[in-house]
Coordinates of C-alpha atoms in Angstrom, one line a residue:
Chain A
X26 CA 22.2 13.9 26.0
X27 CA 21.8 10.3 24.9
X28 CA 18.6 7.6 24.3
X29 CA 18.2 4.4 25.0
X30 CA 16.9 2.0 22.7
X31 CA 15.5 -1.6 23.5
X32 CA 15.1 -4.4 21.0
X33 CA 12.6 -6.8 22.4
X34 CA 12.7 -10.7 21.0
X35 CA 11.5 -13.6 21.5
X36 CA 14.7 -15.2 22.5
X37 CA 16.5 -12.0 24.1
X38 CA 16.0 -8.4 25.3
X39 CA 19.0 -6.1 23.7
X40 CA 19.4 -2.6 24.9
X41 CA 22.2 -0.2 24.0
X42 CA 23.3 3.3 24.5
X43 CA 22.5 5.5 21.2
X44 CA 24.3 9.2 20.9
X45 CA 22.4 11.7 18.9
X46 CA 24.0 10.6 15.6
X47 CA 22.4 7.2 16.2
X48 CA 25.9 5.2 17.2
X49 CA 25.7 2.5 19.6
X50 CA 28.3 2.9 22.2
X51 CA 27.4 0.3 24.6
X52 CA 25.1 -2.8 24.4
X53 CA 23.6 -4.9 27.0
X54 CA 21.3 -8.2 26.8
X55 CA 19.1 -10.3 28.6
X56 CA 17.3 -13.3 27.9
X57 CA 13.7 -13.5 27.2
X58 CA 11.9 -15.4 29.9
X59 CA 8.1 -16.2 29.1
X60 CA 8.3 -18.0 32.7
X61 CA 8.6 -14.4 34.3
X62 CA 5.4 -12.4 35.1
X63 CA 5.4 -9.2 33.1
X64 CA 6.1 -7.2 36.2
X65 CA 9.2 -9.3 37.0
X66 CA 10.3 -9.2 33.0
X67 CA 10.3 -5.7 33.1
X68 CA 12.0 -5.0 36.5
X69 CA 14.9 -7.7 35.0
X70 CA 14.7 -5.4 31.8
X71 CA 15.4 -2.2 34.2
X72 CA 17.9 -3.7 35.9
X73 CA 19.9 -4.5 32.7
X74 CA 19.2 -0.9 31.6
X75 CA 20.6 0.3 35.0
X76 CA 23.7 -1.6 34.3
X77 CA 23.8 -0.2 30.7
X78 CA 24.1 3.0 32.2
X79 CA 26.6 2.2 35.0
X80 CA 28.8 0.5 32.4
X81 CA 28.8 3.1 30.0
X82 CA 30.1 5.8 32.4
X83 CA 26.9 8.2 32.3
X84 CA 24.2 8.8 34.6
X85 CA 20.2 8.8 34.5
X86 CA 20.1 12.4 34.0
X87 CA 22.2 12.1 30.8
X88 CA 19.3 9.7 29.2
X89 CA 17.0 11.9 27.0
X90 CA 14.4 8.8 26.3
X91 CA 13.8 5.4 26.2
X92 CA 12.3 3.7 23.2
X93 CA 11.1 0.2 22.5
X94 CA 10.7 -2.1 19.5
X95 CA 8.5 -5.0 19.8
X96 CA 7.2 -7.6 17.6
X97 CA 3.6 -6.5 17.6
X98 CA 1.9 -3.5 18.3
X99 CA 1.0 -0.9 20.7
X100 CA -0.8 2.5 21.8
X101 CA 1.4 5.2 21.2
X102 CA -0.8 7.4 23.3
X103 CA -0.9 5.3 26.1
X104 CA 2.3 2.8 26.0
X105 CA 0.1 0.1 26.4
X106 CA 1.2 -3.0 24.3
X107 CA -2.0 -3.9 22.6
X108 CA -0.5 -7.4 21.2
X109 CA 2.9 -8.8 21.2
X110 CA 2.5 -12.7 20.7
X111 CA 5.9 -13.8 21.0
X112 CA 6.1 -12.4 24.4
X113 CA 2.8 -13.2 25.4
X114 CA 2.0 -9.6 26.3
X115 CA -1.5 -8.7 25.4
X116 CA -2.8 -5.2 27.0
X117 CA -0.4 -4.7 29.1
X118 CA 1.0 -1.1 30.2
X119 CA 4.4 -1.6 29.2
X120 CA 5.4 2.2 29.2
X121 CA 4.1 2.7 33.2
X122 CA 5.7 -0.3 33.8
X123 CA 9.2 0.6 33.6
X124 CA 8.5 4.2 34.2
X125 CA 7.9 2.6 38.0
X126 CA 11.8 1.9 37.6
X127 CA 13.2 4.6 35.3
X128 CA 11.0 7.7 35.3
X129 CA 11.8 8.5 31.7
X130 CA 10.1 9.3 28.6
X131 CA 9.5 5.7 27.2
X132 CA 8.1 5.5 23.4
X133 CA 7.0 1.9 21.7
X134 CA 6.5 0.8 18.5
X135 CA 6.6 -2.4 16.1
X136 CA 10.0 -3.7 15.1
X137 CA 10.1 -3.3 11.7
X138 CA 8.8 0.4 11.8
X139 CA 11.6 0.8 14.3
X140 CA 14.4 -1.0 11.8
X141 CA 12.4 1.2 9.0
X142 CA 13.5 4.7 11.0
X143 CA 16.9 3.4 12.0
X144 CA 17.9 3.3 8.0
X145 CA 16.2 6.4 7.0
X146 CA 18.2 7.8 9.7
X147 CA 21.6 5.9 9.8
X148 CA 21.2 3.5 7.2
X149 CA 21.1 3.0 3.6
X150 CA 17.8 5.3 3.2
X151 CA 19.2 8.2 5.3
X152 CA 18.7 11.5 3.7
X153 CA 15.6 10.4 1.7
X154 CA 12.2 11.3 2.2
X155 CA 9.8 8.2 1.7
X156 CA 10.9 5.0 2.3
X157 CA 9.3 1.3 2.9
X158 CA 11.4 -1.6 4.9
X159 CA 10.3 -4.6 4.2
X160 CA 12.1 -7.3 6.4
X161 CA 12.2 -10.8 5.2
X162 CA 12.8 -13.7 7.8
X163 CA 10.5 -16.4 9.1
X164 CA 7.7 -13.9 8.3
X165 CA 7.5 -10.7 6.5
X166 CA 7.4 -7.2 8.4
X167 CA 7.1 -3.7 6.8
X168 CA 7.6 -0.2 8.1
X169 CA 6.8 2.9 5.9
X170 CA 8.8 6.2 6.4
X171 CA 7.1 9.6 5.7
X172 CA 8.8 12.9 5.6
X173 CA 11.1 11.2 8.1
X174 CA 8.5 9.7 10.6
X175 CA 7.2 6.6 10.8
X176 CA 3.8 6.2 9.3
X177 CA 2.1 3.4 11.3
X178 CA -1.4 4.1 10.1
X179 CA -4.0 6.4 11.4
X180 CA -5.3 3.6 13.9
X181 CA -1.8 2.5 14.0
X182 CA -2.6 -1.0 12.4
X183 CA -0.8 -0.3 9.0
X184 CA 2.7 -1.5 7.8
X185 CA 1.5 -5.5 7.9
X186 CA 2.6 -5.8 4.2
X187 CA 3.2 -9.2 5.3
X188 CA -0.6 -10.2 5.9
X189 CA -2.0 -8.4 2.6
X190 CA -3.4 -10.8 0.1
X191 CA -1.4 -11.9 -2.9
X192 CA -3.0 -14.6 -3.4
X193 CA -6.6 -14.9 -3.3
X194 CA -7.8 -18.5 -1.9
X195 CA -4.3 -19.3 -1.4
X196 CA -2.5 -21.0 1.1
X197 CA -3.8 -20.7 4.9
X198 CA -1.9 -18.1 6.8
X199 CA -1.2 -18.6 11.0
X200 CA -3.2 -15.3 10.6
X201 CA -6.5 -17.4 9.9
X202 CA -6.7 -15.7 5.9
X203 CA -5.9 -17.1 2.8
X204 CA -2.9 -16.1 0.6
X205 CA -1.3 -13.8 2.4
X206 CA 2.2 -12.4 1.3
X207 CA 4.2 -13.8 3.6
X208 CA 3.2 -17.3 2.8
X209 CA 5.0 -17.0 -0.7
X210 CA 7.7 -14.4 0.3
X211 CA 9.3 -14.9 3.5
X212 CA 11.9 -17.4 4.2
X213 CA 9.8 -19.9 5.9
X214 CA 8.1 -20.1 2.3
X215 CA 10.8 -21.0 -0.1
X216 CA 11.5 -23.6 2.6
X217 CA 8.1 -25.1 2.0
X218 CA 8.3 -24.5 -1.7
X219 CA 11.9 -26.5 -1.9
X220 CA 10.4 -29.2 0.4
X221 CA 7.3 -29.8 -2.0
X222 CA 9.7 -29.7 -5.0
X223 CA 12.1 -32.5 -3.4
X224 CA 9.4 -35.1 -2.7
X225 CA 9.3 -35.7 -5.9
X226 CA 12.7 -34.7 -7.1
X227 CA 15.2 -35.7 -4.6
X228 CA 18.2 -35.9 -6.8
X229 CA 19.1 -32.5 -5.9
X230 CA 21.8 -30.4 -4.4
X231 CA 19.4 -29.4 -2.1
X232 CA 19.0 -32.4 -0.5
X233 CA 22.9 -33.1 -0.3
X234 CA 23.2 -30.1 1.4
X235 CA 20.3 -31.2 3.5
X236 CA 22.1 -34.3 4.6
X237 CA 19.1 -36.3 2.9
X238 CA 16.8 -34.8 5.3
X239 CA 14.4 -32.3 4.1
X240 CA 14.0 -31.1 7.5
X241 CA 16.8 -29.7 7.3
X242 CA 16.3 -27.5 4.1
X243 CA 16.9 -23.9 4.8
X244 CA 17.4 -20.5 3.0
X245 CA 20.8 -20.4 2.7
X246 CA 20.8 -24.1 1.2
X247 CA 18.4 -23.1 -1.3
X248 CA 20.4 -19.9 -2.3
X249 CA 23.7 -21.6 -2.2
X250 CA 22.3 -24.6 -4.5
X251 CA 20.7 -22.3 -6.7
X252 CA 24.2 -20.3 -7.0
X253 CA 25.7 -23.4 -8.1
X254 CA 23.2 -23.6 -10.8
X255 CA 21.6 -26.8 -9.3
X256 CA 18.4 -26.7 -12.0
X257 CA 15.8 -27.6 -9.2
X258 CA 17.4 -25.0 -6.8
X259 CA 17.0 -22.6 -9.6
X260 CA 13.3 -23.4 -10.4
X261 CA 12.6 -22.6 -7.0
X262 CA 14.7 -19.7 -6.6
X263 CA 13.2 -18.2 -9.6
X264 CA 9.8 -18.6 -8.7
X265 CA 10.5 -17.3 -5.3
X266 CA 12.3 -14.3 -6.8
X267 CA 9.1 -13.7 -9.0
X268 CA 6.7 -13.6 -5.5
X269 CA 9.2 -11.1 -3.9
X270 CA 9.7 -9.2 -6.6
X271 CA 5.5 -8.8 -7.4
X272 CA 5.3 -7.6 -3.2
X273 CA 7.8 -5.2 -3.9
X274 CA 6.1 -4.1 -7.1
X275 CA 2.9 -4.1 -5.4
X276 CA 4.2 -1.4 -2.8
X277 CA 5.3 0.9 -5.7
X278 CA 2.1 0.4 -7.7
X279 CA 0.3 2.0 -4.7
X280 CA 2.7 4.0 -2.6
X281 CA 6.0 4.4 -4.7
X282 CA 8.3 5.4 -2.0
X283 CA 11.5 6.8 -2.7
X284 CA 13.5 3.8 -1.7
X285 CA 12.9 0.3 -0.9
X286 CA 15.1 -1.2 1.9
X287 CA 15.1 -5.1 2.0
X288 CA 16.3 -6.8 5.6
X289 CA 15.8 -9.5 7.9
X290 CA 17.7 -13.0 7.4
X291 CA 16.7 -13.4 3.7
X292 CA 18.4 -10.4 2.9
X293 CA 21.9 -12.0 3.8
X294 CA 22.0 -13.8 0.6
X295 CA 23.2 -10.5 -0.4
X296 CA 23.9 -9.4 -4.5
X297 CA 22.7 -12.8 -5.5
X298 CA 19.4 -12.0 -4.2
X299 CA 19.0 -8.3 -4.9
X300 CA 20.7 -8.7 -8.5
X301 CA 17.7 -11.2 -9.4
X302 CA 15.6 -9.0 -8.0
X303 CA 16.4 -5.9 -9.9
X304 CA 16.2 -7.8 -13.0
X305 CA 12.6 -9.0 -12.2
X306 CA 10.3 -6.3 -10.3
X307 CA 10.2 -3.8 -12.8
X308 CA 8.0 -6.1 -15.2
X309 CA 5.2 -5.7 -13.0
X310 CA 5.3 -2.0 -11.9
X311 CA 2.5 -0.1 -14.0
X312 CA 4.6 2.8 -15.0
X313 CA 7.9 1.2 -15.3
X314 CA 9.5 3.3 -18.2
X315 CA 9.5 6.2 -15.6
X316 CA 12.2 6.5 -12.9
X317 CA 11.5 3.9 -10.1
X318 CA 12.3 3.4 -6.7
X319 CA 15.7 2.2 -5.9
X320 CA 15.5 -1.5 -4.2
X321 CA 18.6 -2.0 -2.1
X322 CA 19.8 -3.9 1.3
X323 CA 19.8 -2.8 4.9
X324 CA 23.1 -2.1 6.1
X325 CA 22.4 -1.6 10.0
X326 CA 21.6 -5.1 10.4
X327 CA 20.8 -6.6 14.2
X328 CA 21.8 -3.0 15.2
X329 CA 18.7 -1.4 13.2
X330 CA 16.4 -2.5 16.0
X331 CA 18.4 -0.6 19.1
X332 CA 19.2 2.5 16.9
X333 CA 15.6 2.8 15.3
X334 CA 14.3 2.3 19.2
X335 CA 16.5 5.1 20.5
X336 CA 15.5 7.3 17.8
X337 CA 11.5 6.9 18.8
X338 CA 12.4 9.5 21.4
Chain B
X11 CA -10.6 34.5 -7.1
X12 CA -12.2 31.1 -9.2
X13 CA -10.7 28.1 -9.9
X14 CA -11.2 26.4 -13.5
X15 CA -11.4 22.6 -13.2
X16 CA -11.1 20.2 -16.2
X17 CA -12.2 16.9 -16.3
X18 CA -10.9 14.8 -19.0
X19 CA -12.3 11.6 -19.7
X20 CA -12.6 9.6 -23.0
X21 CA -15.9 10.5 -24.2
X22 CA -16.0 14.5 -23.4
X23 CA -14.3 17.1 -21.3
X24 CA -15.8 18.8 -18.8
X25 CA -14.8 22.5 -17.3
X26 CA -16.1 23.7 -14.7
X27 CA -15.6 27.2 -12.7
X28 CA -15.2 26.9 -8.8
X29 CA -15.3 28.7 -6.1
X30 CA -12.9 28.7 -3.1
X31 CA -15.0 26.5 -1.4
X32 CA -15.4 23.9 -4.1
X33 CA -18.8 24.9 -5.6
X34 CA -19.3 24.5 -8.7
X35 CA -20.8 27.8 -10.3
X36 CA -20.9 27.0 -13.8
X37 CA -19.8 24.1 -16.1
X38 CA -19.4 23.5 -20.0
X39 CA -18.3 20.1 -21.9
X40 CA -16.4 19.4 -25.2
X41 CA -16.6 16.0 -26.9
X42 CA -13.4 14.0 -26.7
X43 CA -12.2 14.1 -30.3
X44 CA -9.6 11.4 -31.0
X45 CA -9.7 12.7 -34.7
X46 CA -8.2 15.7 -34.1
X47 CA -4.5 16.6 -33.5
X48 CA -3.4 17.2 -29.6
X49 CA -3.0 20.8 -30.7
X50 CA -6.4 21.4 -32.4
X51 CA -8.2 19.2 -29.3
X52 CA -6.7 21.4 -27.0
X53 CA -7.3 24.8 -28.8
X54 CA -11.0 23.3 -29.0
X55 CA -10.8 23.3 -25.0
X56 CA -9.2 26.4 -24.7
X57 CA -12.3 27.9 -26.5
X58 CA -14.4 26.1 -24.2
X59 CA -12.6 27.8 -21.5
X60 CA -12.9 31.2 -22.6
X61 CA -16.9 30.5 -23.3
X62 CA -17.1 29.4 -19.6
X63 CA -15.6 32.2 -18.2
X64 CA -18.0 34.4 -20.6
X65 CA -20.9 32.7 -19.3
X66 CA -19.8 32.8 -16.0
X67 CA -19.6 36.7 -16.0
X68 CA -16.4 36.8 -14.9
X69 CA -13.0 37.6 -16.5
X70 CA -9.8 36.0 -17.2
X71 CA -8.6 37.9 -14.3
X72 CA -10.4 36.2 -11.7
X73 CA -9.3 33.1 -12.8
X74 CA -6.3 31.8 -10.1
X75 CA -5.6 28.6 -12.2
X76 CA -6.7 26.0 -13.9
X77 CA -6.7 22.0 -13.1
X78 CA -6.4 19.1 -15.1
X79 CA -7.2 15.5 -14.2
X80 CA -6.6 13.1 -16.7
X81 CA -7.1 9.2 -17.1
X82 CA -3.2 8.9 -17.0
X83 CA -0.1 10.4 -15.5
X84 CA 1.5 13.8 -16.2
X85 CA 5.0 14.9 -14.9
X86 CA 4.3 17.3 -12.1
X87 CA 7.1 19.6 -13.0
X88 CA 7.2 20.2 -16.4
X89 CA 3.4 19.6 -17.2
X90 CA 3.9 17.0 -19.5
X91 CA 1.5 14.4 -20.0
X92 CA 3.4 11.1 -19.9
X93 CA 1.1 8.6 -20.4
X94 CA -2.9 8.8 -21.3
X95 CA -3.9 5.9 -23.3
X96 CA -7.7 6.6 -23.7
X97 CA -6.8 10.2 -25.2
X98 CA -3.8 8.6 -27.2
X99 CA -1.6 11.6 -25.2
X100 CA 2.4 10.3 -24.6
X101 CA 4.7 12.6 -23.6
X102 CA 2.8 15.8 -24.9
X103 CA 3.2 19.1 -23.5
X104 CA -0.1 19.7 -22.2
X105 CA 0.2 22.7 -19.8
X106 CA 2.6 24.6 -22.4
X107 CA 0.0 24.1 -25.1
X108 CA -2.8 25.1 -22.9
X109 CA -1.1 28.4 -21.7
X110 CA -0.5 29.4 -25.6
X111 CA -4.0 30.3 -25.4
X112 CA -4.8 30.9 -21.7
X113 CA -1.9 32.2 -19.7
X114 CA -2.2 30.8 -16.4
X115 CA -1.0 28.6 -13.9
X116 CA -1.7 24.9 -15.5
X117 CA -1.6 21.8 -12.5
X118 CA -2.3 18.2 -14.1
X119 CA -3.1 15.0 -12.0
X120 CA -4.4 11.7 -12.4
X121 CA -8.2 11.3 -12.2
X122 CA -8.4 9.2 -9.7
X123 CA -6.1 11.5 -7.5
X124 CA -8.3 14.4 -8.3
X125 CA -11.4 12.8 -7.4
X126 CA -9.7 11.7 -3.9
X127 CA -8.6 15.1 -3.5
X128 CA -12.1 16.5 -4.2
X129 CA -13.8 14.0 -1.5
X130 CA -11.1 15.3 1.1
X131 CA -11.8 19.1 0.1
X132 CA -15.5 19.2 -0.1
X133 CA -16.8 15.5 -0.1
X134 CA -17.4 12.6 2.3
X135 CA -13.7 12.8 3.5
X136 CA -13.5 16.5 4.4
X137 CA -11.6 17.3 7.7
X138 CA -9.6 13.9 7.7
X139 CA -6.0 14.0 7.2
X140 CA -5.4 11.0 5.3
X141 CA -7.5 9.0 3.0
X142 CA -7.8 6.7 0.0
X143 CA -9.9 7.0 -2.7
X144 CA -10.5 3.8 -4.7
X145 CA -12.6 4.5 -8.1
X146 CA -14.5 1.4 -9.0
X147 CA -15.6 1.3 -12.2
X148 CA -14.5 -0.7 -15.7
X149 CA -11.4 -0.8 -14.0
X150 CA -9.7 0.4 -10.4
X151 CA -8.3 3.6 -9.8
X152 CA -7.1 4.9 -6.3
X153 CA -5.4 8.1 -5.1
X154 CA -3.7 8.4 -1.5
X155 CA -4.2 12.0 0.2
X156 CA -2.2 12.3 3.1
X157 CA -2.1 15.6 5.4
X158 CA -4.4 17.2 2.8
X159 CA -2.3 16.5 -0.3
X160 CA -2.4 14.3 -3.1
X161 CA 0.5 11.8 -2.5
X162 CA 1.4 10.0 -5.9
X163 CA 4.5 8.9 -4.9
X164 CA 8.0 9.8 -5.3
X165 CA 8.2 9.5 -8.4
X166 CA 4.5 9.6 -9.8
X167 CA 3.8 6.0 -10.1
X168 CA 2.1 5.2 -7.0
X169 CA -1.8 5.4 -6.3
X170 CA -2.3 2.2 -9.2
X171 CA -4.0 -0.2 -6.5
X172 CA -5.8 -1.4 -9.5
X173 CA -2.1 -3.1 -10.7
X174 CA -0.9 -4.5 -7.5
X175 CA -0.8 -8.3 -7.7
X176 CA -3.7 -10.0 -5.6
X177 CA -3.8 -13.2 -7.2
X178 CA -0.5 -14.7 -7.9
X179 CA -0.4 -16.4 -11.4
X180 CA -3.8 -15.4 -11.9
X181 CA -6.0 -14.0 -14.8
X182 CA -3.9 -11.7 -17.3
X183 CA -4.6 -8.3 -17.3
X184 CA -4.7 -5.8 -19.7
X185 CA -1.3 -4.4 -18.7
X186 CA 0.5 -7.7 -19.2
X187 CA 0.7 -9.0 -15.8
X188 CA -1.2 -11.8 -14.1
X189 CA -3.8 -11.7 -11.3
X190 CA -3.8 -7.4 -10.7
X191 CA -6.6 -6.4 -8.4
X192 CA -8.8 -4.7 -11.2
X193 CA -9.2 -8.4 -12.7
X194 CA -11.2 -9.1 -9.5
X195 CA -12.5 -6.0 -8.3
X196 CA -13.7 -4.1 -11.0
X197 CA -17.5 -3.9 -12.9
X198 CA -15.8 -5.9 -15.4
X199 CA -14.6 -8.6 -13.0
X200 CA -18.4 -9.2 -11.6
X201 CA -19.8 -9.1 -15.1
X202 CA -16.9 -12.1 -16.1
X203 CA -17.6 -13.9 -12.8
X204 CA -21.5 -14.0 -14.0
X205 CA -21.1 -14.8 -17.4
X206 CA -18.9 -17.9 -16.3
X207 CA -21.4 -18.8 -14.1
X208 CA -24.2 -18.5 -16.4
X209 CA -22.8 -20.7 -19.0
X210 CA -23.4 -24.0 -16.7
X211 CA -26.5 -22.7 -14.7
X212 CA -28.4 -20.6 -17.3
X213 CA -31.9 -20.6 -15.3
X214 CA -30.7 -17.6 -13.1
X215 CA -32.4 -14.1 -13.0
X216 CA -29.5 -12.7 -14.1
X217 CA -30.2 -14.1 -17.9
X218 CA -34.0 -13.1 -17.5
X219 CA -32.9 -9.6 -16.7
X220 CA -30.5 -9.7 -19.8
X221 CA -32.8 -11.3 -22.0
X222 CA -31.3 -14.2 -22.4
X223 CA -28.2 -12.6 -23.7
X224 CA -24.8 -13.2 -21.6
X225 CA -23.4 -10.3 -23.5
X226 CA -26.0 -8.1 -22.3
X227 CA -24.9 -8.8 -18.2
X228 CA -23.7 -5.7 -16.7
X229 CA -22.8 -5.0 -13.0
X230 CA -26.5 -3.6 -11.9
X231 CA -28.3 -6.5 -13.1
X232 CA -26.0 -8.8 -10.9
X233 CA -26.6 -6.5 -8.2
X234 CA -30.4 -6.0 -8.7
X235 CA -30.5 -10.1 -9.1
X236 CA -28.5 -10.5 -5.7
X237 CA -30.9 -8.2 -4.0
X238 CA -34.0 -10.3 -5.2
X239 CA -32.1 -13.3 -3.8
X240 CA -31.4 -15.1 -6.9
X241 CA -29.2 -17.7 -5.9
X242 CA -26.8 -17.8 -8.5
X243 CA -26.8 -13.8 -8.4
X244 CA -26.1 -14.1 -4.8
X245 CA -23.1 -16.3 -4.9
X246 CA -21.0 -14.0 -7.9
X247 CA -22.2 -11.3 -5.1
X248 CA -21.0 -12.7 -2.3
X249 CA -17.5 -13.5 -3.9
X250 CA -17.5 -10.3 -5.6
X251 CA -17.6 -8.8 -2.3
X252 CA -14.9 -11.1 -0.6
X253 CA -12.5 -9.9 -3.6
X254 CA -13.2 -6.3 -3.1
X255 CA -12.9 -6.5 0.9
X256 CA -9.7 -8.1 0.5
X257 CA -8.1 -5.1 -1.6
X258 CA -9.6 -2.7 1.1
X259 CA -8.0 -5.2 3.7
X260 CA -5.0 -4.8 1.7
X261 CA -5.2 -0.9 1.7
X262 CA -5.8 -1.1 5.8
X263 CA -2.6 -3.6 6.5
X264 CA -0.3 -1.9 4.5
X265 CA -1.4 1.6 4.7
X266 CA -4.3 2.3 7.2
X267 CA -5.6 5.5 5.9
X268 CA -8.2 7.2 8.4
X269 CA -10.9 6.8 5.8
X270 CA -11.6 4.9 2.7
X271 CA -13.6 6.4 0.0
X272 CA -15.3 4.3 -2.7
X273 CA -16.5 6.1 -5.8
X274 CA -17.0 4.9 -9.6
X275 CA -20.1 3.0 -11.1
X276 CA -20.1 0.3 -9.0
X277 CA -20.4 2.5 -5.8
X278 CA -24.0 3.3 -7.4
X279 CA -25.0 0.0 -5.8
X280 CA -25.1 2.3 -2.5
X281 CA -25.8 0.5 0.8
X282 CA -26.8 -2.8 -0.5
X283 CA -22.8 -3.1 -1.7
X284 CA -21.7 -0.9 1.7
X285 CA -23.4 -3.2 3.8
X286 CA -22.2 -6.3 2.4
X287 CA -18.1 -4.6 2.5
X288 CA -18.6 -3.6 6.2
X289 CA -20.0 -7.1 6.9
X290 CA -17.1 -8.8 5.5
X291 CA -13.7 -6.3 5.7
X292 CA -12.7 -6.5 8.9
X293 CA -12.1 -10.1 9.0
X294 CA -9.1 -9.7 6.6
X295 CA -7.5 -6.9 8.5
X296 CA -4.7 -8.4 10.9
X297 CA -5.2 -6.0 14.0
X298 CA -9.2 -6.0 13.6
X299 CA -9.7 -6.0 17.5
X300 CA -8.7 -2.0 17.1
X301 CA -10.7 0.7 15.7
X302 CA -10.4 0.3 11.8
X303 CA -10.7 3.1 9.0
X304 CA -14.1 3.8 8.0
X305 CA -15.3 2.8 4.6
X306 CA -17.8 5.1 3.0
X307 CA -19.2 5.6 -0.2
X308 CA -18.1 8.8 -2.2
X309 CA -20.8 11.4 -2.4
X310 CA -19.4 14.1 -5.2
X311 CA -20.2 11.6 -8.1
X312 CA -19.0 13.1 -11.1
X313 CA -18.3 16.4 -10.3
X314 CA -15.6 15.1 -8.1
X315 CA -13.3 15.4 -11.5
X316 CA -13.9 19.1 -12.2
X317 CA -14.0 20.0 -8.0
X318 CA -10.7 18.3 -7.3
X319 CA -9.1 19.6 -10.8
X320 CA -9.4 22.9 -9.7
X321 CA -8.4 22.1 -6.2
X322 CA -4.9 21.3 -7.8
X323 CA -4.1 24.8 -8.1

């Protein structure tokens, strides 16, 4: 039997045929079309799934289940998407709508949860009992795995590390609260920190790489400049690492998983980022003379969305 | 069969004989004596346990196990206390030392974990699958229960909500880090907030109740003054409630347990505190249009330490 995993994103919807071991055998993708109605978007998705099945040389009878990772939350019992801002889906019956076209069990979960599951089944945290996956991109998402299963909380509202408060009365977040962790630990956060600094100290490698335009500063430019020992970039990088390390220590001090996996766009900075975090985070853990969780980089990359979704079944 | 639960504290060590349902049948206590050696302190404890057994009219054969809650952490496998600052116990073989006197299985865990277990077995969170107990006193402790069992983390260093960072670059904590949650949410925190305010606005009911001496301000005085609508007390109280509510929301946004139980000295402020928290915390939860964890007051009080310790076995 095979499973289908679907990774719903703001620009595209990728689907894959996945075997029992978590290998992707075939992939298809369609663009996300916010101009379509929900029903038409799902009809287009169903058509792409039929293509996927057809090009894979299997039949619908070979499909065990369909899993969908969404950048939002869903009611696991009813299969209704409760909130998925990027897709403009609010209280919509995703499972029922898809089952009109393909009558298979359909499972839906948050994309960070799904990536956490993928890494714990077929990625860097495979074989561990408990893990926390933190995806560091434009924002911050997280997923908790306990005893091999996604823990999305007793009411399905957990796993939102990005919206825990890490600075009381801090900067306003897009969610309306102040001081959310993603305001200090996301890619957007380090970009904002750099832009604030270059306003008063424009003579920096960061600005050279950004062609003199602060709007062109991105996380990679900052990391690259820090790697080249540009003093301002190093200052921004070090503060950002302190913030991310305190976020990681918060997870350890409260929950202490076996392993913490870092994914998302920022994790592409690789060992330069990870080594700095390894030097920094233990000082923020209360009982840091004991063995601590491993902190590692995700290994499945963008495929985690498809693999993890397939594993929901 | 009966179990013995032991609650180790900085001023006294209380022990109780507990039945299978979590009822305390008999209690004894001895003073904590920091002037004694570890061995002599445990010998005194063992003697008090023999008294407990004797006055209860049972024999050692009726005792299933002994559980000990400590204000610190222990290695569950070896029974060695790793760190217990109040008792000055560091890397000491508590289980082995006690078993020299009474040869029963001995279990040791952190006191907040033990209280969390007690409430989930015989208290306000009985019947729930997941709960987080937060004890708000001089400091902040916490315990996590998942599927009826204490979750102290993969390395035993979890459950330290009080030392998660809630204000980056905030006030220095006794642990050496800055901005720890207990600096903003403990009894000490609200007392400090009030003392800072009365320095510039001494004309407040708080100062009347404290007989004009800021050193005499305690949490009860502040709560009582707020209850009587003293403007300064209301201001301090409201800010404190905002801090505690954000701490609670952090637990929900990340972990989302079925129920959150508030214990410790501050919880004695009762419904006045709880009603204010209920009004405040949902705004800090990301998905707050969904059902949220119940937030309730602990019901077992000081007995939670003995009951939960007994339940460790």
